[in-house]
Coordinates of C-alpha atoms in Angstrom, one line a residue:
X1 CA 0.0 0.0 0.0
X2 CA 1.1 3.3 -0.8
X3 CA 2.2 5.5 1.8
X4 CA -0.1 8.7 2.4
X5 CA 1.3 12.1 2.4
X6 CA 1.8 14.5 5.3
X7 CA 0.5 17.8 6.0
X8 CA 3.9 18.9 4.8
X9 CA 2.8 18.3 1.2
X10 CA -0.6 19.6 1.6
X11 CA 0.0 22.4 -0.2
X12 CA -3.5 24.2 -0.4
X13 CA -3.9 24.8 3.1
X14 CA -4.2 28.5 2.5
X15 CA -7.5 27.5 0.4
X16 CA -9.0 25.8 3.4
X17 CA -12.5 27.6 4.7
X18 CA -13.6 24.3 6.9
X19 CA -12.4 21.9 9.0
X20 CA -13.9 18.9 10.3
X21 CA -12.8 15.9 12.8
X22 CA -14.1 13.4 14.6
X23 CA -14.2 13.0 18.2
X24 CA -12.8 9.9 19.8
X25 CA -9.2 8.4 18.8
X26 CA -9.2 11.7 16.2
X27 CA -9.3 15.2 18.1
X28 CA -9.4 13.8 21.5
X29 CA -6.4 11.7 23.0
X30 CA -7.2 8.4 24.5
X31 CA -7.8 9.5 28.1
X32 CA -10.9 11.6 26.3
X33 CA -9.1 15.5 26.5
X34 CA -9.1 17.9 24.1
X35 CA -6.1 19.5 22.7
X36 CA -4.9 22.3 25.3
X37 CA -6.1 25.4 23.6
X38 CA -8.2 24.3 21.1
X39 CA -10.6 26.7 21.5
X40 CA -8.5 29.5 20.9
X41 CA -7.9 27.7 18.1
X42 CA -11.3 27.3 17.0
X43 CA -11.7 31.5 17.8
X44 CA -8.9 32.0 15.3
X45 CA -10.4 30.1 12.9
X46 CA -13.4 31.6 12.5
X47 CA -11.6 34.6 12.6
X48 CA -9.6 34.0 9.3
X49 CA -13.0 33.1 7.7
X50 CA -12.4 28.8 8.3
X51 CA -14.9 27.2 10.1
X52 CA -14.2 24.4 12.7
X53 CA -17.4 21.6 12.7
X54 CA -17.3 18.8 15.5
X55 CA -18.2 15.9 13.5
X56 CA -19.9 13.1 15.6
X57 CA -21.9 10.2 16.5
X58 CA -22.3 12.0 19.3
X59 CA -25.9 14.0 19.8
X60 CA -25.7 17.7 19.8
X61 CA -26.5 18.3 23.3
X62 CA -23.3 16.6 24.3
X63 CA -21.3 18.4 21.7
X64 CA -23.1 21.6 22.6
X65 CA -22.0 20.7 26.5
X66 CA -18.4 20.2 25.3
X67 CA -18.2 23.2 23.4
X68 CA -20.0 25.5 25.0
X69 CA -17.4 28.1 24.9
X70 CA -16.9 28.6 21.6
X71 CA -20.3 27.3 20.0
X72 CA -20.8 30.4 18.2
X73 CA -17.8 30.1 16.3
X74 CA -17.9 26.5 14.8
X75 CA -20.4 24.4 13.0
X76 CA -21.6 20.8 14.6
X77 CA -22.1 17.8 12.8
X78 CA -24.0 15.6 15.2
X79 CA -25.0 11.9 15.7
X80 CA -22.8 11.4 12.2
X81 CA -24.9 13.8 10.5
X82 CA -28.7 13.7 11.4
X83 CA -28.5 16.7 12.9
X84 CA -26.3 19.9 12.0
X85 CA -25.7 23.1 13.6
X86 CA -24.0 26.2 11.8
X87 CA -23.0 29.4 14.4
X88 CA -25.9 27.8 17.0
X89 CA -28.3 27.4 14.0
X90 CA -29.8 24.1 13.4
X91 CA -29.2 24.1 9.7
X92 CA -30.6 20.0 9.3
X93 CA -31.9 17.6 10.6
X94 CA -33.6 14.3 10.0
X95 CA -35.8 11.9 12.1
X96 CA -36.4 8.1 11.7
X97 CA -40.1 7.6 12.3
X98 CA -41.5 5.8 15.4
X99 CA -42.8 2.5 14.0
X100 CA -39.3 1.8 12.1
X101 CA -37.0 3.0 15.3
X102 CA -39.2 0.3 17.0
X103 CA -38.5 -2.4 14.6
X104 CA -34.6 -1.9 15.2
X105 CA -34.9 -1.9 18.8
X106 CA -37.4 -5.2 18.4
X107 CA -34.4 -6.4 16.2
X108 CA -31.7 -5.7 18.9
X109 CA -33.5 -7.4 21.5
X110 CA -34.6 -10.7 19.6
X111 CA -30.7 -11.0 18.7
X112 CA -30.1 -10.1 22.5
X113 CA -26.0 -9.5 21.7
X114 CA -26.3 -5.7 22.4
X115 CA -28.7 -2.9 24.0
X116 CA -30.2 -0.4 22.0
X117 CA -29.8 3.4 23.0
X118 CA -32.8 4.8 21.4
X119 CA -30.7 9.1 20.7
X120 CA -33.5 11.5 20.4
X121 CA -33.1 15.0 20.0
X122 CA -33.5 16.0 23.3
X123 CA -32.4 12.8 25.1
X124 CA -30.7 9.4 25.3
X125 CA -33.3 7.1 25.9
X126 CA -32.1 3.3 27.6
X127 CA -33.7 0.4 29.2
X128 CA -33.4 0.5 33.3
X129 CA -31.9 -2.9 33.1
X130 CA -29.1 -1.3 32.0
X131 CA -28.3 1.1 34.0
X132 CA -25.1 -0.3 35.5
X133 CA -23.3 1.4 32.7
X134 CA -24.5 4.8 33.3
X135 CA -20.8 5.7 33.9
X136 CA -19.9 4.5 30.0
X137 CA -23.0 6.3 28.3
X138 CA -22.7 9.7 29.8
X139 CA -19.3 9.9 28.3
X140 CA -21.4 10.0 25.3
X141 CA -24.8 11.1 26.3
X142 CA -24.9 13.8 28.5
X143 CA -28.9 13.6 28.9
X144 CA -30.1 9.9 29.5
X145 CA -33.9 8.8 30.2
X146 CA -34.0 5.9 32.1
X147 CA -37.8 3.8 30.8
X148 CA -39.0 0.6 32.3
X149 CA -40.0 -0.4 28.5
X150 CA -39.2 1.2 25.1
X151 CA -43.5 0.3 24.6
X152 CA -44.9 3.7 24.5
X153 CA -41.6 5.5 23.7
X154 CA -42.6 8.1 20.5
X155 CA -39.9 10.8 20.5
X156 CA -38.3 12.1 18.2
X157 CA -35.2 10.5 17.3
X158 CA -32.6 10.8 14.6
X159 CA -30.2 8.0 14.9
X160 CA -30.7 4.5 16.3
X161 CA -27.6 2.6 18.4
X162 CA -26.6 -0.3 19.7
X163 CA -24.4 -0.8 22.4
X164 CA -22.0 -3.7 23.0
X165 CA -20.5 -4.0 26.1
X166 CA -18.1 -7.0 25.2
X167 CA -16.8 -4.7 22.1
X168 CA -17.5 -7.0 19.6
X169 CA -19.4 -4.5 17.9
X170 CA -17.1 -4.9 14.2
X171 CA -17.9 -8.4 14.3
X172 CA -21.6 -7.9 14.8
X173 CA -22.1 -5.3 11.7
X174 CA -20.0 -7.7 9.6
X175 CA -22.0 -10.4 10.4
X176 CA -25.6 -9.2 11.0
X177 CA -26.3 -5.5 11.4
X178 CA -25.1 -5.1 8.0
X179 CA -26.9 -7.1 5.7
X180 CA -30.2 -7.2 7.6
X181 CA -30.8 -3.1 7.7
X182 CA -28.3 -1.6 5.1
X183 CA -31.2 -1.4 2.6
X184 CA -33.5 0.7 4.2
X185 CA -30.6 2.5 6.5
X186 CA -27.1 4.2 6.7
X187 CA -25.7 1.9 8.9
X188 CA -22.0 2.5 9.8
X189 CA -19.8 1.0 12.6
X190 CA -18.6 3.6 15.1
X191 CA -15.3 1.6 16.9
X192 CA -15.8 -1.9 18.6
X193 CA -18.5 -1.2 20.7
X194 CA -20.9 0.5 18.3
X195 CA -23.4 0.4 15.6
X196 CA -25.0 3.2 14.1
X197 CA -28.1 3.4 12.1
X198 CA -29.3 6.7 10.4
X199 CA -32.0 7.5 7.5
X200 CA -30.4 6.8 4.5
X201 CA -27.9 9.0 3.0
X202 CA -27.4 10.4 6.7
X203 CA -24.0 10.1 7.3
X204 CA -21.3 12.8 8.2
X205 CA -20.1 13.5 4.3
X206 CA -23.7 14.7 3.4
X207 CA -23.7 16.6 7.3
X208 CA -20.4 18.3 5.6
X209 CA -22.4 18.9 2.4
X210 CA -25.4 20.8 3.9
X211 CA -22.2 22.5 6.2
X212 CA -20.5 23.9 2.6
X213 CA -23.7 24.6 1.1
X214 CA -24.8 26.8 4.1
X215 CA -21.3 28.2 4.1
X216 CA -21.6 28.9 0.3
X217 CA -18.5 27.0 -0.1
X218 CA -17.8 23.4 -2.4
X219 CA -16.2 20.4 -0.6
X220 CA -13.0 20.7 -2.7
X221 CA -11.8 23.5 -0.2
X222 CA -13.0 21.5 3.2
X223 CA -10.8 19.4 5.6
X224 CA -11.9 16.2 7.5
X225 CA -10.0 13.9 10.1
X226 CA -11.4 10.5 11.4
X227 CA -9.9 7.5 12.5
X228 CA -12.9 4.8 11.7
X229 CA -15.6 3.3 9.5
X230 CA -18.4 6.4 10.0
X231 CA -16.2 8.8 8.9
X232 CA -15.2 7.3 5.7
X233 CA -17.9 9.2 3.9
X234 CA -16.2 12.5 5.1
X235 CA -13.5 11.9 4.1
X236 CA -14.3 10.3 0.7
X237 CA -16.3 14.0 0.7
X238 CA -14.0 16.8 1.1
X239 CA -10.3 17.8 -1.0
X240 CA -8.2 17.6 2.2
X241 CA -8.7 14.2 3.6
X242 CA -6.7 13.1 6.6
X243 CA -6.3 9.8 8.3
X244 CA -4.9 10.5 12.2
X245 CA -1.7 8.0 12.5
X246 CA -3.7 5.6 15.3
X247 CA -6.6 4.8 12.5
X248 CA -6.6 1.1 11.7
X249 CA -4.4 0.4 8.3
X250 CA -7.9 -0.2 6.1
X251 CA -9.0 3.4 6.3
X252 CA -5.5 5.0 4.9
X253 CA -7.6 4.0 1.9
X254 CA -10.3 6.5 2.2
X255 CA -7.6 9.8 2.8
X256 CA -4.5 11.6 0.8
X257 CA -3.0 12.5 4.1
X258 CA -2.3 11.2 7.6
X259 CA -1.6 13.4 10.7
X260 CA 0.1 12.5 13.9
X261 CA -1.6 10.6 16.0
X262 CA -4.9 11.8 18.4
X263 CA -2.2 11.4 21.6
X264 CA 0.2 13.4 19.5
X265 CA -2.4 15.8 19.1
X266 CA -2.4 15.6 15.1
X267 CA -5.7 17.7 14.4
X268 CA -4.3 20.6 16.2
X269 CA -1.0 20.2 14.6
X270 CA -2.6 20.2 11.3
X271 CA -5.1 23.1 12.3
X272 CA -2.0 25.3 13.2
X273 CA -0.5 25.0 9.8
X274 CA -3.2 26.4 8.2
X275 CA -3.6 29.2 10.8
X276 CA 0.1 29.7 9.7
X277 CA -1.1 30.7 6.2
X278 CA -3.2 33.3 7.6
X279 CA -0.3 34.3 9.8
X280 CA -1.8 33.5 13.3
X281 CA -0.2 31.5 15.2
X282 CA -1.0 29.5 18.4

């Protein structure tokens, strides 16, 4: 396989007027922190006329939460694209209708290998029985309703999960997930312990799209980062396409470039070079 390039021979960075990572293993280090002064960063982004979007499966109350700071100066690409914020503005979003997010979670429980955590809009909505990992979710889901039964649930709710606490989650969407809901559904695998399962065509390149067409901008002059299967579409999306250095081997086929690693703090790394075009520097 042919080695990717470096940010080094990026040599359009100047041209750049978004940039978008993922969350876990890409922006944030293992132990789950940001980059030290990465909001400044974001601030002198948007200053320079380059926009920073959060690009999750996370729901945007959790990203809102995490970025509260600087939430007026970025765009958010929540739960991998079903829902997406521009400056505060919800600019789309798209719900999975209550009879069909019922079928998944009937699916989830007859295969019994995984618990379904049912991400509305306004909360996380999980099974009592499972409440022992409380601790796990909230990393996630900073808003979780607890229900006895999912029977008379009818919120509304743009992507459906399953979690898998014995993180055999890749396994599971090889062997099942995929091939039983990838015809009606966007389902994507989101690390080894979970599945994702949006409308189809949700997933984060088409959140990027609706980003650059708010912006008024084409895809050719964004920048994406990820480190796993749901952000492949990103970063099959956009002209700068960056695999972080601890991404498994099979995604350096999606991107031209790889950054250092998410403990290296590779995003920011990158992020500074193109600051460095505008002559800011951090």
């Amino acid at each position: 396989m042919t080695a990717l390039l470096t940010m080094h021979d990026d040599t359009a960075l100047d041209r750049v007027k978004l940039i978008a990572s993922d969350m876990d293993l890409t922006l944030l280090a293992d132990d789950g922190s940001m980059p030290p002064q990465m909001f400044e960063r974001i601030k002198a982004l948007d200053s320079v006329g380059v926009l920073f979007c959060a690009a999750s499966g996370r729901p945007s109350y959790t990203l809102r939460e995490m970025f509260a700071e600087v939430s007026e100066h970025m765009a958010m690409l929540s739960d991998n694209g079903a829902a997406v914020y521009c400056k505060d503005e919800l600019v789309f979003k798209d719900l999975i209708d209550v009879p069909t997010y019922h079928d998944l979670i009937d699916f989830t429980a007859a295969d019994g290998r995984g618990f379904a955590t049912v991400c509305g809009i306004d909360s996380c909505y999980v099974l009592k029985r499972y409440e022992d990992w409380d601790s796990v979710l909230r990393t996630f889901y900073k808003r979780i309703t607890y229900l006895d039964s999912f029977d008379n649930l009818t919120a509304d709710v743009n992507k459906y999960t399953v979690f898998f606490p014995e993180s055999d989650g890749e396994e599971i969407y090889a062997s099942t997930y995929r091939d039983a809901w990838s015809d009606r559904f966007t389902v994507t695998n989101a690390g080894k312990q979970w599945i994702d399962i949006m409308n189809k065509h949700v997933d984060k390149g088409q959140g990027l799209a609706h980003v650059c067409d708010y912006l008024g901008i084409t895809l050719d002059d964004a920048m994406a980062f990820g480190d796993t299967y749901n952000d492949i579409q990103m970063l099959e999306a956009v002209g700068h396409s960056y695999v972080v250095a601890n991404a498994e081997e099979h995604m350096h086929a999606h991107a031209r470039f790889m950054a250092p690693s998410n403990n290296e703090r590779g995003v920011a790394q990158v992020i500074d070079a193109v600051l460095a075009t505008h002559g800011v520097h951090i």
